[in-house]
PDB file of C-alpha atoms in Angstrom:
ATOM      1  CA  UNK A   1     -24.252 181.972 138.341  1.00 90.00           C
ATOM      2  CA  UNK A   2     -21.270 180.429 136.587  1.00 97.00           C
ATOM      3  CA  UNK A   3     -18.309 182.769 136.244  1.00 98.00           C
ATOM      4  CA  UNK A   4     -16.162 182.538 133.095  1.00 98.00           C
ATOM      5  CA  UNK A   5     -12.456 183.169 133.686  1.00 98.00           C
ATOM      6  CA  UNK A   6      -9.855 183.229 130.910  1.00 98.00           C
ATOM      7  CA  UNK A   7      -6.680 184.363 132.684  1.00 98.00           C
ATOM      8  CA  UNK A   8      -4.713 181.879 134.885  1.00 98.00           C
ATOM      9  CA  UNK A   9      -3.692 184.547 137.382  1.00 98.00           C
ATOM     10  CA  UNK A  10      -7.308 185.582 137.824  1.00 98.00           C
ATOM     11  CA  UNK A  11      -8.282 181.945 138.341  1.00 98.00           C
ATOM     12  CA  UNK A  12      -5.580 181.364 140.954  1.00 98.00           C
ATOM     13  CA  UNK A  13      -6.599 184.552 142.796  1.00 98.00           C
ATOM     14  CA  UNK A  14     -10.211 183.321 142.791  1.00 98.00           C
ATOM     15  CA  UNK A  15      -9.355 179.880 144.162  1.00 98.00           C
ATOM     16  CA  UNK A  16      -6.992 181.331 146.778  1.00 98.00           C
ATOM     17  CA  UNK A  17      -9.770 183.547 148.098  1.00 98.00           C
ATOM     18  CA  UNK A  18     -12.118 180.579 148.132  1.00 98.00           C
ATOM     19  CA  UNK A  19      -9.621 178.352 149.969  1.00 98.00           C
ATOM     20  CA  UNK A  20      -8.937 181.059 152.551  1.00 98.00           C
ATOM     21  CA  UNK A  21     -12.683 181.191 153.086  1.00 98.00           C
ATOM     22  CA  UNK A  22     -12.740 177.458 153.828  1.00 98.00           C
ATOM     23  CA  UNK A  23     -13.790 176.155 150.419  1.00 98.00           C
ATOM     24  CA  UNK A  24     -12.578 172.881 148.940  1.00 98.00           C
ATOM     25  CA  UNK A  25     -11.914 173.206 145.226  1.00 98.00           C
ATOM     26  CA  UNK A  26     -13.096 170.534 142.816  1.00 98.00           C
ATOM     27  CA  UNK A  27     -11.596 170.610 139.323  1.00 98.00           C
ATOM     28  CA  UNK A  28     -12.683 168.819 136.133  1.00 98.00           C
ATOM     29  CA  UNK A  29     -10.433 169.431 133.094  1.00 98.00           C
ATOM     30  CA  UNK A  30     -12.159 168.965 129.725  1.00 98.00           C
ATOM     31  CA  UNK A  31     -11.812 169.821 126.056  1.00 97.00           C
ATOM     32  CA  UNK A  32     -15.456 170.850 125.907  1.00 97.00           C
ATOM     33  CA  UNK A  33     -18.199 169.164 123.853  1.00 96.00           C
ATOM     34  CA  UNK A  34     -19.553 168.231 127.271  1.00 97.00           C
ATOM     35  CA  UNK A  35     -21.775 165.208 127.799  1.00 96.00           C
ATOM     36  CA  UNK A  36     -23.255 163.430 130.802  1.00 96.00           C
ATOM     37  CA  UNK A  37     -19.945 161.711 131.488  1.00 97.00           C
ATOM     38  CA  UNK A  38     -18.246 165.058 132.091  1.00 97.00           C
ATOM     39  CA  UNK A  39     -21.091 166.210 134.306  1.00 97.00           C
ATOM     40  CA  UNK A  40     -20.811 163.002 136.320  1.00 98.00           C
ATOM     41  CA  UNK A  41     -17.226 164.051 137.086  1.00 98.00           C
ATOM     42  CA  UNK A  42     -18.556 167.332 138.490  1.00 98.00           C
ATOM     43  CA  UNK A  43     -20.983 165.367 140.653  1.00 98.00           C
ATOM     44  CA  UNK A  44     -18.122 163.164 141.852  1.00 98.00           C
ATOM     45  CA  UNK A  45     -16.144 166.254 142.875  1.00 98.00           C
ATOM     46  CA  UNK A  46     -19.141 167.325 144.957  1.00 98.00           C
ATOM     47  CA  UNK A  47     -19.305 163.884 146.570  1.00 98.00           C
ATOM     48  CA  UNK A  48     -15.623 164.278 147.398  1.00 97.00           C
ATOM     49  CA  UNK A  49     -16.387 167.396 149.403  1.00 98.00           C
ATOM     50  CA  UNK A  50     -15.844 170.121 146.811  1.00 98.00           C
ATOM     51  CA  UNK A  51     -17.759 173.309 147.603  1.00 98.00           C
ATOM     52  CA  UNK A  52     -16.382 175.230 144.621  1.00 98.00           C
ATOM     53  CA  UNK A  53     -16.529 173.379 141.283  1.00 98.00           C
ATOM     54  CA  UNK A  54     -14.336 174.457 138.374  1.00 98.00           C
ATOM     55  CA  UNK A  55     -14.533 173.048 134.850  1.00 98.00           C
ATOM     56  CA  UNK A  56     -11.865 173.935 132.309  1.00 98.00           C
ATOM     57  CA  UNK A  57     -12.694 173.993 128.600  1.00 98.00           C
ATOM     58  CA  UNK A  58      -9.644 174.030 126.367  1.00 98.00           C
ATOM     59  CA  UNK A  59      -9.024 172.114 123.145  1.00 98.00           C
ATOM     60  CA  UNK A  60      -5.331 171.446 123.605  1.00 97.00           C
ATOM     61  CA  UNK A  61      -3.384 171.587 120.327  1.00 96.00           C
ATOM     62  CA  UNK A  62      -0.332 169.877 121.835  1.00 96.00           C
ATOM     63  CA  UNK A  63      -2.083 166.528 122.243  1.00 96.00           C
ATOM     64  CA  UNK A  64      -3.196 166.210 118.617  1.00 95.00           C
ATOM     65  CA  UNK A  65      -0.950 164.773 115.945  1.00 91.00           C
ATOM     66  CA  UNK A  66      -0.710 166.380 112.470  1.00 89.00           C
ATOM     67  CA  UNK A  67      -3.164 163.893 110.931  1.00 84.00           C
ATOM     68  CA  UNK A  68      -5.633 163.892 113.826  1.00 91.00           C
ATOM     69  CA  UNK A  69      -8.921 165.727 114.291  1.00 88.00           C
ATOM     70  CA  UNK A  70      -7.869 168.979 116.012  1.00 93.00           C
ATOM     71  CA  UNK A  71      -9.490 171.208 113.373  1.00 92.00           C
ATOM     72  CA  UNK A  72     -12.797 169.315 113.425  1.00 91.00           C
ATOM     73  CA  UNK A  73     -12.899 168.523 117.138  1.00 94.00           C
ATOM     74  CA  UNK A  74     -16.335 169.779 118.300  1.00 94.00           C
ATOM     75  CA  UNK A  75     -16.297 173.226 119.854  1.00 96.00           C
ATOM     76  CA  UNK A  76     -19.639 173.928 121.533  1.00 97.00           C
ATOM     77  CA  UNK A  77     -18.801 176.548 124.139  1.00 98.00           C
ATOM     78  CA  UNK A  78     -22.253 178.123 124.499  1.00 98.00           C
ATOM     79  CA  UNK A  79     -23.886 174.729 125.011  1.00 98.00           C
ATOM     80  CA  UNK A  80     -21.079 173.674 127.375  1.00 98.00           C
ATOM     81  CA  UNK A  81     -21.544 176.812 129.445  1.00 98.00           C
ATOM     82  CA  UNK A  82     -25.289 176.199 129.644  1.00 98.00           C
ATOM     83  CA  UNK A  83     -24.661 172.642 130.848  1.00 98.00           C
ATOM     84  CA  UNK A  84     -22.255 173.892 133.502  1.00 98.00           C
ATOM     85  CA  UNK A  85     -24.723 176.498 134.696  1.00 98.00           C
ATOM     86  CA  UNK A  86     -27.443 173.866 134.940  1.00 97.00           C
ATOM     87  CA  UNK A  87     -25.096 171.809 137.131  1.00 97.00           C
ATOM     88  CA  UNK A  88     -24.250 174.816 139.355  1.00 97.00           C
ATOM     89  CA  UNK A  89     -20.610 174.828 138.311  1.00 98.00           C
ATOM     90  CA  UNK A  90     -18.993 177.869 139.942  1.00 98.00           C
ATOM     91  CA  UNK A  91     -16.307 178.647 137.369  1.00 98.00           C
ATOM     92  CA  UNK A  92     -15.630 177.751 133.755  1.00 98.00           C
ATOM     93  CA  UNK A  93     -11.965 178.332 132.995  1.00 98.00           C
ATOM     94  CA  UNK A  94     -11.618 178.887 129.249  1.00 98.00           C
ATOM     95  CA  UNK A  95      -8.164 180.180 128.338  1.00 98.00           C
ATOM     96  CA  UNK A  96      -7.050 180.873 124.782  1.00 97.00           C
ATOM     97  CA  UNK A  97      -4.179 178.912 123.187  1.00 96.00           C
ATOM     98  CA  UNK A  98      -2.065 182.083 123.333  1.00 96.00           C
ATOM     99  CA  UNK A  99      -2.664 182.298 127.072  1.00 97.00           C
ATOM    100  CA  UNK A 100      -1.694 178.678 127.717  1.00 98.00           C
ATOM    101  CA  UNK A 101       1.226 178.671 125.267  1.00 98.00           C
ATOM    102  CA  UNK A 102       2.554 182.234 125.023  1.00 96.00           C
ATOM    103  CA  UNK A 103       5.041 183.219 122.305  1.00 96.00           C
ATOM    104  CA  UNK A 104       8.372 181.499 122.849  1.00 97.00           C
ATOM    105  CA  UNK A 105       6.866 178.639 124.869  1.00 97.00           C
ATOM    106  CA  UNK A 106       9.415 175.799 125.072  1.00 97.00           C
ATOM    107  CA  UNK A 107       8.805 173.846 128.285  1.00 97.00           C
ATOM    108  CA  UNK A 108       7.126 170.445 128.370  1.00 97.00           C
ATOM    109  CA  UNK A 109       6.334 167.844 131.024  1.00 98.00           C
ATOM    110  CA  UNK A 110       6.764 164.149 130.257  1.00 97.00           C
ATOM    111  CA  UNK A 111       5.876 160.949 132.121  1.00 98.00           C
ATOM    112  CA  UNK A 112       7.918 158.070 130.759  1.00 96.00           C
ATOM    113  CA  UNK A 113       7.304 154.353 131.254  1.00 96.00           C
ATOM    114  CA  UNK A 114       3.543 154.343 131.681  1.00 98.00           C
ATOM    115  CA  UNK A 115       3.131 156.262 128.388  1.00 98.00           C
ATOM    116  CA  UNK A 116       5.469 154.105 126.279  1.00 97.00           C
ATOM    117  CA  UNK A 117       2.873 151.704 124.872  1.00 98.00           C
ATOM    118  CA  UNK A 118      -0.678 151.831 123.511  1.00 98.00           C
ATOM    119  CA  UNK A 119      -1.760 155.449 122.990  1.00 98.00           C
ATOM    120  CA  UNK A 120       1.846 156.545 123.383  1.00 97.00           C
ATOM    121  CA  UNK A 121       2.913 154.277 120.530  1.00 97.00           C
ATOM    122  CA  UNK A 122       0.054 155.160 118.179  1.00 96.00           C
ATOM    123  CA  UNK A 123      -0.045 158.881 118.975  1.00 96.00           C
ATOM    124  CA  UNK A 124       3.523 160.201 119.322  1.00 93.00           C
ATOM    125  CA  UNK A 125       3.809 163.271 121.594  1.00 94.00           C
ATOM    126  CA  UNK A 126       0.146 162.904 122.634  1.00 96.00           C
ATOM    127  CA  UNK A 127       0.907 162.319 126.297  1.00 98.00           C
ATOM    128  CA  UNK A 128       3.559 165.019 126.413  1.00 98.00           C
ATOM    129  CA  UNK A 129       0.822 167.402 125.312  1.00 98.00           C
ATOM    130  CA  UNK A 130      -1.609 166.044 127.912  1.00 98.00           C
ATOM    131  CA  UNK A 131       0.815 166.185 130.827  1.00 98.00           C
ATOM    132  CA  UNK A 132       2.052 169.641 129.882  1.00 98.00           C
ATOM    133  CA  UNK A 133      -1.397 171.199 129.681  1.00 98.00           C
ATOM    134  CA  UNK A 134      -2.715 169.443 132.790  1.00 98.00           C
ATOM    135  CA  UNK A 135       0.308 170.619 134.780  1.00 98.00           C
ATOM    136  CA  UNK A 136      -0.423 174.186 133.683  1.00 98.00           C
ATOM    137  CA  UNK A 137      -4.116 173.809 134.514  1.00 98.00           C
ATOM    138  CA  UNK A 138      -3.380 172.391 137.964  1.00 98.00           C
ATOM    139  CA  UNK A 139      -0.953 175.234 138.668  1.00 98.00           C
ATOM    140  CA  UNK A 140      -3.644 177.747 137.732  1.00 98.00           C
ATOM    141  CA  UNK A 141      -6.233 176.056 139.973  1.00 98.00           C
ATOM    142  CA  UNK A 142      -3.955 175.330 142.933  1.00 98.00           C
ATOM    143  CA  UNK A 143      -4.661 172.740 145.669  1.00 98.00           C
ATOM    144  CA  UNK A 144      -7.789 170.822 144.742  1.00 98.00           C
ATOM    145  CA  UNK A 145      -9.474 167.494 144.149  1.00 98.00           C
ATOM    146  CA  UNK A 146      -9.172 166.795 140.413  1.00 98.00           C
ATOM    147  CA  UNK A 147     -11.534 164.269 138.846  1.00 98.00           C
ATOM    148  CA  UNK A 148     -10.791 162.393 135.616  1.00 98.00           C
ATOM    149  CA  UNK A 149     -12.736 159.714 133.802  1.00 97.00           C
ATOM    150  CA  UNK A 150     -11.148 156.288 133.502  1.00 97.00           C
ATOM    151  CA  UNK A 151     -12.466 155.801 129.960  1.00 97.00           C
ATOM    152  CA  UNK A 152      -9.108 157.314 129.011  1.00 97.00           C
ATOM    153  CA  UNK A 153      -7.478 154.865 131.403  1.00 98.00           C
ATOM    154  CA  UNK A 154      -3.888 155.328 130.256  1.00 98.00           C
ATOM    155  CA  UNK A 155      -4.329 159.095 130.475  1.00 98.00           C
ATOM    156  CA  UNK A 156      -5.721 158.812 133.993  1.00 98.00           C
ATOM    157  CA  UNK A 157      -2.917 156.484 135.037  1.00 98.00           C
ATOM    158  CA  UNK A 158      -0.353 158.894 133.525  1.00 98.00           C
ATOM    159  CA  UNK A 159      -1.786 161.883 135.351  1.00 98.00           C
ATOM    160  CA  UNK A 160      -1.930 159.949 138.606  1.00 98.00           C
ATOM    161  CA  UNK A 161       1.775 159.229 138.142  1.00 98.00           C
ATOM    162  CA  UNK A 162       2.434 162.886 137.324  1.00 98.00           C
ATOM    163  CA  UNK A 163       0.777 164.145 140.498  1.00 98.00           C
ATOM    164  CA  UNK A 164       2.603 161.541 142.588  1.00 98.00           C
ATOM    165  CA  UNK A 165       6.023 162.136 141.065  1.00 98.00           C
ATOM    166  CA  UNK A 166       5.893 165.944 141.209  1.00 98.00           C
ATOM    167  CA  UNK A 167       4.277 166.050 144.638  1.00 98.00           C
ATOM    168  CA  UNK A 168       1.500 168.337 143.444  1.00 98.00           C
ATOM    169  CA  UNK A 169      -1.055 169.384 146.108  1.00 98.00           C
ATOM    170  CA  UNK A 170      -3.835 167.559 144.299  1.00 98.00           C
ATOM    171  CA  UNK A 171      -6.123 164.702 145.295  1.00 98.00           C
ATOM    172  CA  UNK A 172      -6.541 162.951 141.957  1.00 97.00           C
ATOM    173  CA  UNK A 173      -9.632 160.799 141.447  1.00 98.00           C
ATOM    174  CA  UNK A 174     -10.309 158.345 138.626  1.00 97.00           C
ATOM    175  CA  UNK A 175     -14.018 157.780 138.035  1.00 97.00           C
ATOM    176  CA  UNK A 176     -15.449 154.720 136.320  1.00 95.00           C
ATOM    177  CA  UNK A 177     -16.519 155.043 132.695  1.00 97.00           C
ATOM    178  CA  UNK A 178     -20.010 156.422 132.167  1.00 97.00           C
ATOM    179  CA  UNK A 179     -21.925 154.555 129.456  1.00 98.00           C
ATOM    180  CA  UNK A 180     -25.064 154.794 127.401  1.00 97.00           C
ATOM    181  CA  UNK A 181     -27.816 152.309 128.386  1.00 97.00           C
ATOM    182  CA  UNK A 182     -26.630 149.980 125.583  1.00 97.00           C
ATOM    183  CA  UNK A 183     -23.054 150.010 126.896  1.00 98.00           C
ATOM    184  CA  UNK A 184     -21.332 152.472 124.545  1.00 98.00           C
ATOM    185  CA  UNK A 185     -18.831 154.574 126.486  1.00 98.00           C
ATOM    186  CA  UNK A 186     -19.759 158.254 126.470  1.00 97.00           C
ATOM    187  CA  UNK A 187     -17.324 160.241 124.348  1.00 96.00           C
ATOM    188  CA  UNK A 188     -17.313 163.606 122.605  1.00 95.00           C
ATOM    189  CA  UNK A 189     -16.259 161.762 119.454  1.00 95.00           C
ATOM    190  CA  UNK A 190     -19.448 159.667 119.426  1.00 96.00           C
ATOM    191  CA  UNK A 191     -21.143 162.578 117.674  1.00 94.00           C
ATOM    192  CA  UNK A 192     -19.028 161.782 114.605  1.00 95.00           C
ATOM    193  CA  UNK A 193     -20.833 158.445 114.204  1.00 97.00           C
ATOM    194  CA  UNK A 194     -23.744 158.125 111.801  1.00 97.00           C
ATOM    195  CA  UNK A 195     -26.591 155.757 112.682  1.00 97.00           C
ATOM    196  CA  UNK A 196     -25.000 152.718 111.026  1.00 98.00           C
ATOM    197  CA  UNK A 197     -21.607 153.226 112.660  1.00 98.00           C
ATOM    198  CA  UNK A 198     -23.246 153.970 116.002  1.00 98.00           C
ATOM    199  CA  UNK A 199     -24.681 150.428 115.918  1.00 98.00           C
ATOM    200  CA  UNK A 200     -21.339 148.937 114.856  1.00 98.00           C
ATOM    201  CA  UNK A 201     -19.589 150.806 117.684  1.00 98.00           C
ATOM    202  CA  UNK A 202     -21.421 148.588 120.174  1.00 98.00           C
ATOM    203  CA  UNK A 203     -19.017 145.789 119.258  1.00 98.00           C
ATOM    204  CA  UNK A 204     -16.561 147.176 121.815  1.00 98.00           C
ATOM    205  CA  UNK A 205     -19.077 147.046 124.654  1.00 98.00           C
ATOM    206  CA  UNK A 206     -20.256 143.627 123.495  1.00 98.00           C
ATOM    207  CA  UNK A 207     -16.703 142.289 123.531  1.00 98.00           C
ATOM    208  CA  UNK A 208     -15.959 143.762 126.938  1.00 98.00           C
ATOM    209  CA  UNK A 209     -19.224 142.290 128.210  1.00 98.00           C
ATOM    210  CA  UNK A 210     -18.183 138.844 126.957  1.00 98.00           C
ATOM    211  CA  UNK A 211     -14.837 139.189 128.723  1.00 98.00           C
ATOM    212  CA  UNK A 212     -16.575 140.338 131.923  1.00 98.00           C
ATOM    213  CA  UNK A 213     -18.863 137.307 131.868  1.00 98.00           C
ATOM    214  CA  UNK A 214     -16.017 134.887 131.171  1.00 98.00           C
ATOM    215  CA  UNK A 215     -13.999 136.410 134.022  1.00 98.00           C
ATOM    216  CA  UNK A 216     -17.017 136.080 136.345  1.00 98.00           C
ATOM    217  CA  UNK A 217     -17.200 132.407 135.357  1.00 98.00           C
ATOM    218  CA  UNK A 218     -13.566 131.876 136.407  1.00 98.00           C
ATOM    219  CA  UNK A 219     -11.528 132.585 133.259  1.00 98.00           C
ATOM    220  CA  UNK A 220      -8.202 134.298 133.995  1.00 98.00           C
ATOM    221  CA  UNK A 221      -6.176 133.779 130.825  1.00 98.00           C
ATOM    222  CA  UNK A 222      -5.187 137.177 129.343  1.00 98.00           C
ATOM    223  CA  UNK A 223      -5.107 135.627 125.865  1.00 98.00           C
ATOM    224  CA  UNK A 224      -8.595 134.165 126.147  1.00 98.00           C
ATOM    225  CA  UNK A 225     -10.155 137.261 127.693  1.00 98.00           C
ATOM    226  CA  UNK A 226      -8.626 139.693 125.213  1.00 98.00           C
ATOM    227  CA  UNK A 227      -9.483 137.264 122.416  1.00 98.00           C
ATOM    228  CA  UNK A 228     -13.182 137.547 123.227  1.00 98.00           C
ATOM    229  CA  UNK A 229     -12.969 141.300 122.765  1.00 98.00           C
ATOM    230  CA  UNK A 230     -10.922 140.981 119.596  1.00 98.00           C
ATOM    231  CA  UNK A 231     -13.467 138.652 117.991  1.00 98.00           C
ATOM    232  CA  UNK A 232     -16.315 141.095 118.601  1.00 98.00           C
ATOM    233  CA  UNK A 233     -14.454 144.254 117.593  1.00 98.00           C
ATOM    234  CA  UNK A 234     -12.697 142.941 114.489  1.00 98.00           C
ATOM    235  CA  UNK A 235     -16.042 141.789 113.100  1.00 98.00           C
ATOM    236  CA  UNK A 236     -17.418 145.348 113.003  1.00 98.00           C
ATOM    237  CA  UNK A 237     -14.593 147.881 113.058  1.00 98.00           C
ATOM    238  CA  UNK A 238     -12.604 149.007 110.015  1.00 98.00           C
ATOM    239  CA  UNK A 239      -9.247 148.961 111.766  1.00 98.00           C
ATOM    240  CA  UNK A 240      -7.912 147.975 115.191  1.00 98.00           C
ATOM    241  CA  UNK A 241      -4.934 149.692 116.787  1.00 98.00           C
ATOM    242  CA  UNK A 242      -4.749 147.449 119.829  1.00 98.00           C
ATOM    243  CA  UNK A 243      -6.802 145.126 122.019  1.00 98.00           C
ATOM    244  CA  UNK A 244      -4.716 143.869 124.905  1.00 98.00           C
ATOM    245  CA  UNK A 245      -4.931 142.533 128.459  1.00 98.00           C
ATOM    246  CA  UNK A 246      -2.505 144.496 130.631  1.00 98.00           C
ATOM    247  CA  UNK A 247      -1.513 145.060 134.222  1.00 98.00           C
ATOM    248  CA  UNK A 248      -3.665 147.934 135.570  1.00 98.00           C
ATOM    249  CA  UNK A 249      -0.704 149.640 137.262  1.00 97.00           C
ATOM    250  CA  UNK A 250       2.187 149.228 134.839  1.00 97.00           C
ATOM    251  CA  UNK A 251       0.079 148.841 131.664  1.00 98.00           C
ATOM    252  CA  UNK A 252       2.501 146.135 130.549  1.00 98.00           C
ATOM    253  CA  UNK A 253       0.945 143.270 128.537  1.00 98.00           C
ATOM    254  CA  UNK A 254       0.165 140.102 130.460  1.00 98.00           C
ATOM    255  CA  UNK A 255       1.108 136.584 129.468  1.00 95.00           C
ATOM    256  CA  UNK A 256       0.211 134.769 132.694  1.00 97.00           C
ATOM    257  CA  UNK A 257      -3.182 134.609 134.417  1.00 97.00           C
ATOM    258  CA  UNK A 258      -3.838 137.029 137.266  1.00 96.00           C
ATOM    259  CA  UNK A 259      -6.904 138.174 139.139  1.00 97.00           C
ATOM    260  CA  UNK A 260      -6.527 141.903 138.433  1.00 97.00           C
ATOM    261  CA  UNK A 261      -6.267 142.730 134.750  1.00 97.00           C
ATOM    262  CA  UNK A 262      -7.311 145.500 132.418  1.00 98.00           C
ATOM    263  CA  UNK A 263      -8.397 145.195 128.803  1.00 98.00           C
ATOM    264  CA  UNK A 264      -7.541 148.180 126.607  1.00 98.00           C
ATOM    265  CA  UNK A 265      -9.181 148.824 123.226  1.00 98.00           C
ATOM    266  CA  UNK A 266      -8.556 151.335 120.436  1.00 98.00           C
ATOM    267  CA  UNK A 267     -10.216 150.916 117.046  1.00 98.00           C
ATOM    268  CA  UNK A 268     -11.496 152.905 114.064  1.00 98.00           C
ATOM    269  CA  UNK A 269     -14.864 153.258 112.378  1.00 98.00           C
ATOM    270  CA  UNK A 270     -14.188 155.302 109.254  1.00 96.00           C
ATOM    271  CA  UNK A 271     -12.399 158.450 110.443  1.00 94.00           C
ATOM    272  CA  UNK A 272     -13.575 158.047 114.026  1.00 96.00           C
ATOM    273  CA  UNK A 273     -11.236 156.466 116.554  1.00 97.00           C
ATOM    274  CA  UNK A 274     -12.818 155.079 119.716  1.00 98.00           C
ATOM    275  CA  UNK A 275     -11.088 153.888 122.873  1.00 98.00           C
ATOM    276  CA  UNK A 276     -12.475 151.950 125.817  1.00 98.00           C
ATOM    277  CA  UNK A 277     -11.350 149.632 128.591  1.00 98.00           C
ATOM    278  CA  UNK A 278     -12.567 147.381 131.369  1.00 98.00           C
ATOM    279  CA  UNK A 279     -10.797 146.460 134.584  1.00 98.00           C
ATOM    280  CA  UNK A 280     -11.976 142.929 135.218  1.00 98.00           C
ATOM    281  CA  UNK A 281     -12.877 142.203 138.801  1.00 94.00           C
ATOM    282  CA  UNK A 282     -13.411 145.912 139.515  1.00 96.00           C
ATOM    283  CA  UNK A 283     -15.574 147.582 136.862  1.00 97.00           C
ATOM    284  CA  UNK A 284     -19.270 146.956 136.392  1.00 97.00           C
ATOM    285  CA  UNK A 285     -20.524 144.922 133.454  1.00 98.00           C
ATOM    286  CA  UNK A 286     -20.785 147.246 130.414  1.00 97.00           C
TER     287      UNK A 286
END
């Protein structure tokens, strides 16, 4: 039976009792609208030794800009809870905005250099909202293994830096992107796509696949590899925010060939913004 907890003090008391009883806590933070990618993170926590699995569901207002989709972001709590119960999740932590950000709230957590470009440039204050809420969630859960998907690679890299810099008692895990059979990265925002745009969205996976194949054939030029993705995406998407080959650790753009490189993508189909990435030499072919 999956327990629903809404108060952070109650959650911390629960996890403390579990830890004192010898449990290892696995934590998967989400904004709900759960799909198989989220559930794969729960499975990864189990593989990492978690005996108590906690999923948080909280649509975080601080990480949405004024013109973004906070009001229409899918909220499917009953379905999410059913999915968690089917996966034997022990606790769903579902606080209210007033619980997370009580009246007079004025404290924020910021990670600097790794957030400066890409999503940080196109979505001002987005990462400050992410790092603030995740810090609060991790404090409510306590020592744990926390599993994040690498589809939001810059977010994962930012949170990895956060845990390292603050010395939080958390084993942070980044799990490879989970995809549909045709290569489209699983995302809660995919449900915004109609049938025609769902087909056009495959241009990202097709471009990343072309870059993967070129890399496997020996290509190492960041310009050439990112160019393959750009050609595919620009042919189908309405607007591109960025397509860039970057260093996987610093996220700085690359000008010289190197064996380990990451391609980041953010582009729009109508009002739907999709992001994706591929770490060449590490990630599987999309």
